[in-house]
């Protein structure tokens, strides 16, 4: 497997340079916000269903959007200050943006390789893609192993985020080390939800967001939830294709959430849920559309550098660590919503630690 120092650059032809410029432009145009990114992943998956990561990325990106709009919804506006909510949004948005600008060019280069019937992955270094992925894409071109490619992309993206976001001193100070973020972990707010059928949810929960290993293992479990059963996969894809991503949690549970605020300003919060059903006469929980909640962000250029240093990163590619994964999450998620409601009612979530 190539090490960063082994990359050999050559003088690009005008055709190669034109292709790279087009990939960069198309990626930039679709990297406007969480809604455009999420749609782009699904569009590519529909075009190339052998690229399983594109659907995994789509479904996880939906969750990123829901987390963003939660910061402007009924519950977290009562628990966090404006400064905290803005810091959390910047943190989620930066990660969402970084992954797209790293992963999507790889998907476009694969698409172009198919059109030309020859692998073009030697161009990946010119897009600042890790040398790890050049090896993997060439392997996929020969073997068409969708699992290995998906896991490699999970490994790549989580390592890519590690120094740029997770170990970034500003995010550590303003987000990761704050009591509220630790409280989210304590209350299991880090649910990744995969809707299917009518009102049904599957998914997994991440308990140690700052652990690179835990995030990669979560990716393996999420992949298993989506792809281990063909019948269930078809239901996930059917749901995604029939529910446009808006960022509002109304997308999957319109019986509980609404993108229109039904509450009355100044009125103290009242409990609305009982066993994930609205109490009699209760207002729905406000969950706004992303585009009405947050403006598009102008990002600084992604930090340069290749995370890949040794072969150990490839250890996660093996399938033996995960067998059948139980994706049941509705009960746990309902309990989390109830805890969130109680915290909003108390309006002083910090007392849990007093």
CSV table of C-alpha atoms in Angstrom, one decimal:
chain,number,residue,atom,x,y,z
A,1,UNK,CA,0.0,0.0,0.0
A,2,UNK,CA,1.4,3.4,-0.9
A,3,UNK,CA,2.8,5.7,1.7
A,4,UNK,CA,2.4,9.5,1.3
A,5,UNK,CA,6.0,9.8,0.3
A,6,UNK,CA,5.6,7.2,-2.5
A,7,UNK,CA,3.1,9.3,-4.5
A,8,UNK,CA,4.6,10.2,-7.9
A,9,UNK,CA,3.1,13.3,-9.5
A,10,UNK,CA,3.4,13.7,-13.3
A,11,UNK,CA,2.6,16.6,-15.5
A,12,UNK,CA,-1.1,16.6,-16.2
A,13,UNK,CA,-2.5,16.7,-19.7
A,14,UNK,CA,-5.0,19.5,-20.5
A,15,UNK,CA,-7.7,16.8,-20.6
A,16,UNK,CA,-6.8,15.5,-17.1
A,17,UNK,CA,-6.6,19.1,-15.7
A,18,UNK,CA,-10.0,19.9,-17.2
A,19,UNK,CA,-11.5,16.8,-15.6
A,20,UNK,CA,-10.1,17.7,-12.2
A,21,UNK,CA,-11.3,21.2,-12.5
A,22,UNK,CA,-14.8,19.9,-13.4
A,23,UNK,CA,-14.8,17.6,-10.4
A,24,UNK,CA,-13.8,20.4,-8.1
A,25,UNK,CA,-16.4,22.7,-9.5
A,26,UNK,CA,-19.2,20.1,-9.3
A,27,UNK,CA,-18.3,19.2,-5.8
A,28,UNK,CA,-18.2,22.9,-4.7
A,29,UNK,CA,-21.6,23.5,-6.3
A,30,UNK,CA,-23.2,20.7,-4.4
A,31,UNK,CA,-21.4,21.4,-1.1
A,32,UNK,CA,-23.6,24.4,-0.3
A,33,UNK,CA,-25.4,23.0,2.7
A,34,UNK,CA,-26.5,19.8,4.3
A,35,UNK,CA,-29.6,19.5,2.1
A,36,UNK,CA,-27.6,19.7,-1.2
A,37,UNK,CA,-24.9,17.3,0.1
A,38,UNK,CA,-27.5,14.7,1.3
A,39,UNK,CA,-29.3,14.8,-2.1
A,40,UNK,CA,-26.1,14.4,-4.0
A,41,UNK,CA,-25.1,11.3,-2.2
A,42,UNK,CA,-28.5,9.7,-2.9
A,43,UNK,CA,-28.5,10.7,-6.6
A,44,UNK,CA,-25.1,9.1,-7.0
A,45,UNK,CA,-26.2,5.9,-5.2
A,46,UNK,CA,-29.2,5.6,-7.5
A,47,UNK,CA,-26.9,5.9,-10.4
A,48,UNK,CA,-24.3,3.5,-9.0
A,49,UNK,CA,-25.9,1.2,-6.4
A,50,UNK,CA,-22.7,-0.8,-6.1
A,51,UNK,CA,-21.2,2.2,-4.2
A,52,UNK,CA,-22.9,1.3,-0.9
A,53,UNK,CA,-21.1,4.1,0.9
A,54,UNK,CA,-23.1,6.7,-1.1
A,55,UNK,CA,-26.3,5.4,0.5
A,56,UNK,CA,-24.7,5.1,4.0
A,57,UNK,CA,-23.4,8.6,3.6
A,58,UNK,CA,-26.8,9.9,2.5
A,59,UNK,CA,-28.6,8.4,5.5
A,60,UNK,CA,-26.0,9.6,8.0
A,61,UNK,CA,-26.0,13.0,6.4
A,62,UNK,CA,-29.8,13.2,7.0
A,63,UNK,CA,-29.0,12.8,10.7
A,64,UNK,CA,-26.5,15.6,10.5
A,65,UNK,CA,-29.2,17.8,9.2
A,66,UNK,CA,-31.6,16.8,11.9
A,67,UNK,CA,-28.9,17.5,14.5
A,68,UNK,CA,-28.4,21.0,13.0
A,69,UNK,CA,-32.1,21.9,13.1
A,70,UNK,CA,-32.5,20.5,16.6
A,71,UNK,CA,-30.4,23.5,17.6
A,72,UNK,CA,-33.2,25.8,16.5
A,73,UNK,CA,-36.1,23.6,17.6
A,74,UNK,CA,-38.3,23.5,20.7
A,75,UNK,CA,-36.1,21.6,23.0
A,76,UNK,CA,-32.4,22.7,22.6
A,77,UNK,CA,-33.3,26.4,22.4
A,78,UNK,CA,-34.4,26.0,26.0
A,79,UNK,CA,-31.3,24.2,27.1
A,80,UNK,CA,-28.4,25.9,25.3
A,81,UNK,CA,-27.4,29.6,24.9
A,82,UNK,CA,-27.2,31.2,21.4
A,83,UNK,CA,-23.4,31.0,21.6
A,84,UNK,CA,-23.4,27.3,22.4
A,85,UNK,CA,-25.9,26.5,19.7
A,86,UNK,CA,-23.9,28.5,17.1
A,87,UNK,CA,-20.7,26.6,18.2
A,88,UNK,CA,-22.4,23.2,17.9
A,89,UNK,CA,-23.8,24.1,14.4
A,90,UNK,CA,-20.4,25.2,13.2
A,91,UNK,CA,-18.9,22.0,14.5
A,92,UNK,CA,-21.5,19.8,12.8
A,93,UNK,CA,-21.5,21.8,9.6
A,94,UNK,CA,-17.7,21.8,9.3
A,95,UNK,CA,-17.6,18.0,9.6
A,96,UNK,CA,-20.4,17.6,7.1
A,97,UNK,CA,-18.7,19.9,4.6
A,98,UNK,CA,-15.3,18.4,5.0
A,99,UNK,CA,-16.5,14.8,4.4
A,100,UNK,CA,-18.4,15.8,1.3
A,101,UNK,CA,-15.4,17.7,-0.2
A,102,UNK,CA,-13.2,14.7,0.4
A,103,UNK,CA,-15.6,11.8,-0.5
A,104,UNK,CA,-17.7,13.2,-3.3
A,105,UNK,CA,-14.7,13.9,-5.7
A,106,UNK,CA,-13.8,10.2,-5.3
A,107,UNK,CA,-17.3,9.2,-6.3
A,108,UNK,CA,-17.2,11.5,-9.4
A,109,UNK,CA,-13.8,10.1,-10.4
A,110,UNK,CA,-15.3,6.6,-10.2
A,111,UNK,CA,-18.2,7.7,-12.4
A,112,UNK,CA,-15.8,9.2,-14.9
A,113,UNK,CA,-13.7,6.0,-14.9
A,114,UNK,CA,-16.8,4.0,-15.8
A,115,UNK,CA,-17.5,6.3,-18.7
A,116,UNK,CA,-14.0,5.9,-20.1
A,117,UNK,CA,-13.8,2.2,-19.2
A,118,UNK,CA,-10.4,2.7,-17.5
A,119,UNK,CA,-9.4,3.5,-13.9
A,120,UNK,CA,-8.5,7.1,-13.3
A,121,UNK,CA,-7.6,6.8,-9.6
A,122,UNK,CA,-4.1,7.9,-10.2
A,123,UNK,CA,-5.6,11.4,-10.2
A,124,UNK,CA,-6.8,11.1,-6.6
A,125,UNK,CA,-3.6,12.8,-5.1
A,126,UNK,CA,-4.3,15.9,-7.2
A,127,UNK,CA,-7.7,16.1,-5.4
A,128,UNK,CA,-5.8,15.9,-2.0
A,129,UNK,CA,-7.3,12.4,-1.4
A,130,UNK,CA,-5.4,10.1,0.9
A,131,UNK,CA,-3.0,7.6,-0.7
A,132,UNK,CA,-5.0,4.9,1.3
A,133,UNK,CA,-8.0,5.4,-1.0
A,134,UNK,CA,-6.0,5.2,-4.3
A,135,UNK,CA,-5.1,1.6,-3.4
A,136,UNK,CA,-8.6,0.8,-2.3
A,137,UNK,CA,-10.3,2.2,-5.4
A,138,UNK,CA,-7.9,0.3,-7.7
A,139,UNK,CA,-8.8,-2.9,-5.7
A,140,UNK,CA,-12.5,-2.1,-6.1
A,141,UNK,CA,-12.1,-1.6,-9.8
A,142,UNK,CA,-10.7,-5.2,-10.1
A,143,UNK,CA,-12.8,-7.0,-7.4
A,144,UNK,CA,-16.0,-4.9,-7.1
A,145,UNK,CA,-16.1,-5.6,-3.4
A,146,UNK,CA,-18.6,-3.1,-2.1
A,147,UNK,CA,-18.0,-4.0,1.5
A,148,UNK,CA,-14.3,-3.3,1.5
A,149,UNK,CA,-14.8,0.0,-0.4
A,150,UNK,CA,-17.5,1.1,2.1
A,151,UNK,CA,-15.4,0.3,5.1
A,152,UNK,CA,-12.3,1.9,3.6
A,153,UNK,CA,-14.3,5.1,3.0
A,154,UNK,CA,-15.6,5.0,6.6
A,155,UNK,CA,-12.0,4.6,7.8
A,156,UNK,CA,-10.8,7.4,5.5
A,157,UNK,CA,-13.5,9.9,6.4
A,158,UNK,CA,-13.2,9.4,10.2
A,159,UNK,CA,-9.4,9.7,10.1
A,160,UNK,CA,-9.8,12.7,7.8
A,161,UNK,CA,-12.0,14.4,10.5
A,162,UNK,CA,-9.8,13.4,13.4
A,163,UNK,CA,-7.2,16.2,13.2
A,164,UNK,CA,-9.3,18.7,11.3
A,165,UNK,CA,-12.3,18.6,13.6
A,166,UNK,CA,-12.1,16.3,16.6
A,167,UNK,CA,-8.6,17.3,17.6
A,168,UNK,CA,-9.1,21.0,16.5
A,169,UNK,CA,-8.3,23.1,19.6
A,170,UNK,CA,-11.2,25.5,18.9
A,171,UNK,CA,-13.8,22.7,18.6
A,172,UNK,CA,-12.4,21.0,21.7
A,173,UNK,CA,-12.8,24.2,23.7
A,174,UNK,CA,-16.2,25.4,22.4
A,175,UNK,CA,-17.9,22.0,21.9
A,176,UNK,CA,-16.2,18.7,22.8
A,177,UNK,CA,-15.1,19.8,26.3
A,178,UNK,CA,-18.3,21.6,27.3
A,179,UNK,CA,-20.6,20.1,29.9
A,180,UNK,CA,-23.5,20.2,27.5
A,181,UNK,CA,-21.7,18.0,24.9
A,182,UNK,CA,-20.7,15.5,27.6
A,183,UNK,CA,-24.3,15.6,28.8
A,184,UNK,CA,-25.5,14.7,25.3
A,185,UNK,CA,-23.3,11.6,25.5
A,186,UNK,CA,-24.7,10.9,29.0
A,187,UNK,CA,-28.3,11.1,27.8
A,188,UNK,CA,-27.5,9.1,24.6
A,189,UNK,CA,-28.5,11.9,22.3
A,190,UNK,CA,-26.1,10.6,19.6
A,191,UNK,CA,-28.7,8.4,17.9
A,192,UNK,CA,-28.3,7.7,14.1
A,193,UNK,CA,-31.8,7.0,12.8
A,194,UNK,CA,-32.7,5.2,9.7
A,195,UNK,CA,-36.4,5.6,8.9
A,196,UNK,CA,-38.3,3.0,6.8
A,197,UNK,CA,-41.9,2.1,6.1
A,198,UNK,CA,-44.4,4.3,8.0
A,199,UNK,CA,-43.0,5.7,11.2
A,200,UNK,CA,-40.6,2.8,11.6
A,201,UNK,CA,-37.0,3.5,12.7
A,202,UNK,CA,-33.8,1.5,12.9
A,203,UNK,CA,-30.3,2.6,13.8
A,204,UNK,CA,-27.5,2.7,16.3
A,205,UNK,CA,-26.2,4.9,19.1
A,206,UNK,CA,-22.7,6.4,19.4
A,207,UNK,CA,-21.6,6.8,23.0
A,208,UNK,CA,-18.0,8.0,22.6
A,209,UNK,CA,-17.9,10.6,19.8
A,210,UNK,CA,-14.3,11.6,20.5
A,211,UNK,CA,-13.0,8.0,20.0
A,212,UNK,CA,-11.8,7.4,16.4
A,213,UNK,CA,-12.1,3.7,16.9
A,214,UNK,CA,-15.7,4.0,18.2
A,215,UNK,CA,-16.7,6.1,15.2
A,216,UNK,CA,-15.3,3.6,12.8
A,217,UNK,CA,-17.0,0.7,14.5
A,218,UNK,CA,-20.2,2.6,14.5
A,219,UNK,CA,-19.8,2.9,10.7
A,220,UNK,CA,-19.5,-0.8,10.5
A,221,UNK,CA,-22.6,-1.3,12.5
A,222,UNK,CA,-24.6,1.2,10.5
A,223,UNK,CA,-23.5,-0.4,7.3
A,224,UNK,CA,-24.8,-3.8,8.7
A,225,UNK,CA,-28.1,-2.2,9.7
A,226,UNK,CA,-28.6,-0.9,6.1
A,227,UNK,CA,-27.2,-3.7,4.0
A,228,UNK,CA,-27.3,-7.0,5.9
A,229,UNK,CA,-30.9,-7.8,4.8
A,230,UNK,CA,-31.9,-7.1,1.2
A,231,UNK,CA,-35.6,-6.7,2.1
A,232,UNK,CA,-34.8,-4.1,4.7
A,233,UNK,CA,-32.4,-2.3,2.4
A,234,UNK,CA,-35.1,-2.0,-0.2
A,235,UNK,CA,-37.4,-0.4,2.4
A,236,UNK,CA,-34.7,2.1,3.5
A,237,UNK,CA,-34.1,3.1,-0.1
A,238,UNK,CA,-37.8,3.3,-0.9
A,239,UNK,CA,-38.3,5.6,2.1
A,240,UNK,CA,-35.3,7.8,1.1
A,241,UNK,CA,-36.6,8.1,-2.4
A,242,UNK,CA,-40.1,9.1,-1.4
A,243,UNK,CA,-39.1,11.5,1.4
A,244,UNK,CA,-37.1,14.6,0.3
A,245,UNK,CA,-34.6,15.6,2.9
A,246,UNK,CA,-35.5,19.0,4.5
A,247,UNK,CA,-33.6,18.7,7.7
A,248,UNK,CA,-36.8,18.7,9.8
A,249,UNK,CA,-37.5,15.7,11.9
A,250,UNK,CA,-41.0,16.0,10.4
A,251,UNK,CA,-39.5,14.1,7.5
A,252,UNK,CA,-39.8,10.8,9.4
A,253,UNK,CA,-42.2,11.5,12.3
A,254,UNK,CA,-44.8,14.0,11.2
A,255,UNK,CA,-47.1,12.8,13.9
A,256,UNK,CA,-44.8,14.3,16.5
A,257,UNK,CA,-42.7,17.0,14.8
A,258,UNK,CA,-43.8,20.0,12.7
A,259,UNK,CA,-41.7,22.4,10.7
A,260,UNK,CA,-44.2,25.1,11.7
A,261,UNK,CA,-43.9,26.3,15.3
A,262,UNK,CA,-47.3,25.6,17.0
A,263,UNK,CA,-46.1,27.0,20.4
A,264,UNK,CA,-47.0,30.3,21.9
A,265,UNK,CA,-43.9,32.6,22.7
A,266,UNK,CA,-43.3,33.1,26.4
A,267,UNK,CA,-45.3,30.1,27.5
A,268,UNK,CA,-43.3,27.7,29.7
A,269,UNK,CA,-42.6,24.3,28.1
A,270,UNK,CA,-45.2,21.6,28.9
A,271,UNK,CA,-44.7,17.9,28.5
A,272,UNK,CA,-46.1,16.8,25.1
A,273,UNK,CA,-45.0,13.1,24.8
A,274,UNK,CA,-46.1,9.9,26.3
A,275,UNK,CA,-44.5,6.7,24.9
A,276,UNK,CA,-43.6,8.6,21.7
A,277,UNK,CA,-47.2,9.7,21.2
A,278,UNK,CA,-48.5,13.2,21.6
A,279,UNK,CA,-50.5,13.7,24.8
A,280,UNK,CA,-54.1,14.8,24.2
A,281,UNK,CA,-54.3,18.4,23.0
A,282,UNK,CA,-50.5,18.8,23.0
A,283,UNK,CA,-48.7,20.8,20.3
A,284,UNK,CA,-46.2,19.1,18.0
A,285,UNK,CA,-42.5,19.6,18.7
A,286,UNK,CA,-41.1,22.3,16.5
A,287,UNK,CA,-38.4,21.0,14.1
A,288,UNK,CA,-37.6,23.6,11.4
A,289,UNK,CA,-36.4,23.0,7.9
A,290,UNK,CA,-32.7,23.4,7.6
A,291,UNK,CA,-32.8,26.1,5.0
A,292,UNK,CA,-35.0,28.3,7.2
A,293,UNK,CA,-33.0,27.5,10.4
A,294,UNK,CA,-29.4,28.2,9.1
A,295,UNK,CA,-27.8,30.2,6.4
A,296,UNK,CA,-25.2,28.7,4.1
A,297,UNK,CA,-21.6,28.9,5.5
A,298,UNK,CA,-18.6,30.1,3.6
A,299,UNK,CA,-15.9,27.6,4.7
A,300,UNK,CA,-12.2,28.1,4.8
A,301,UNK,CA,-10.3,25.7,2.6
A,302,UNK,CA,-9.8,22.2,3.9
A,303,UNK,CA,-6.5,21.7,5.8
A,304,UNK,CA,-3.9,19.8,3.7
A,305,UNK,CA,-2.2,16.6,4.8
A,306,UNK,CA,-2.6,12.8,4.4
A,307,UNK,CA,-3.6,11.0,7.6
A,308,UNK,CA,-2.4,7.6,6.3
A,309,UNK,CA,0.8,6.4,7.9
A,310,UNK,CA,0.8,2.7,8.3
A,311,UNK,CA,-1.1,-0.5,7.4
A,312,UNK,CA,-2.9,-0.8,10.8
A,313,UNK,CA,-5.7,1.3,9.5
A,314,UNK,CA,-6.7,-1.5,7.2
A,315,UNK,CA,-7.5,-3.8,10.1
A,316,UNK,CA,-11.0,-2.5,10.2
A,317,UNK,CA,-11.6,-3.8,6.6
A,318,UNK,CA,-12.3,-7.4,7.9
A,319,UNK,CA,-15.9,-8.5,8.2
A,320,UNK,CA,-15.4,-10.8,11.2
A,321,UNK,CA,-16.1,-8.1,13.9
A,322,UNK,CA,-19.7,-7.8,13.1
A,323,UNK,CA,-22.3,-10.6,12.5
A,324,UNK,CA,-26.0,-9.9,12.7
A,325,UNK,CA,-26.6,-6.4,14.1
A,326,UNK,CA,-29.9,-5.6,15.9
A,327,UNK,CA,-30.9,-2.2,14.6
A,328,UNK,CA,-33.7,-1.7,17.1
A,329,UNK,CA,-33.6,1.8,18.4
A,330,UNK,CA,-37.2,3.2,18.7
A,331,UNK,CA,-37.5,2.5,22.4
A,332,UNK,CA,-34.2,4.0,23.2
A,333,UNK,CA,-34.9,7.0,21.1
A,334,UNK,CA,-38.3,7.6,22.7
A,335,UNK,CA,-36.7,7.5,26.1
A,336,UNK,CA,-34.2,10.1,25.0
A,337,UNK,CA,-37.0,12.4,23.7
A,338,UNK,CA,-38.7,12.0,27.1
A,339,UNK,CA,-35.5,12.9,29.0
A,340,UNK,CA,-35.0,15.9,26.7
A,341,UNK,CA,-38.5,17.1,27.4
A,342,UNK,CA,-37.9,16.8,31.1
A,343,UNK,CA,-34.7,18.7,30.8
A,344,UNK,CA,-36.5,21.4,28.8
A,345,UNK,CA,-39.2,21.5,31.4
A,346,UNK,CA,-36.6,21.9,34.2
A,347,UNK,CA,-34.8,24.5,32.0
A,348,UNK,CA,-31.6,23.7,33.9
A,349,UNK,CA,-30.2,20.5,32.6
A,350,UNK,CA,-26.9,21.0,34.5
A,351,UNK,CA,-28.6,20.0,37.7
A,352,UNK,CA,-28.2,16.3,36.7
A,353,UNK,CA,-24.6,16.7,37.7
A,354,UNK,CA,-25.1,18.8,40.8
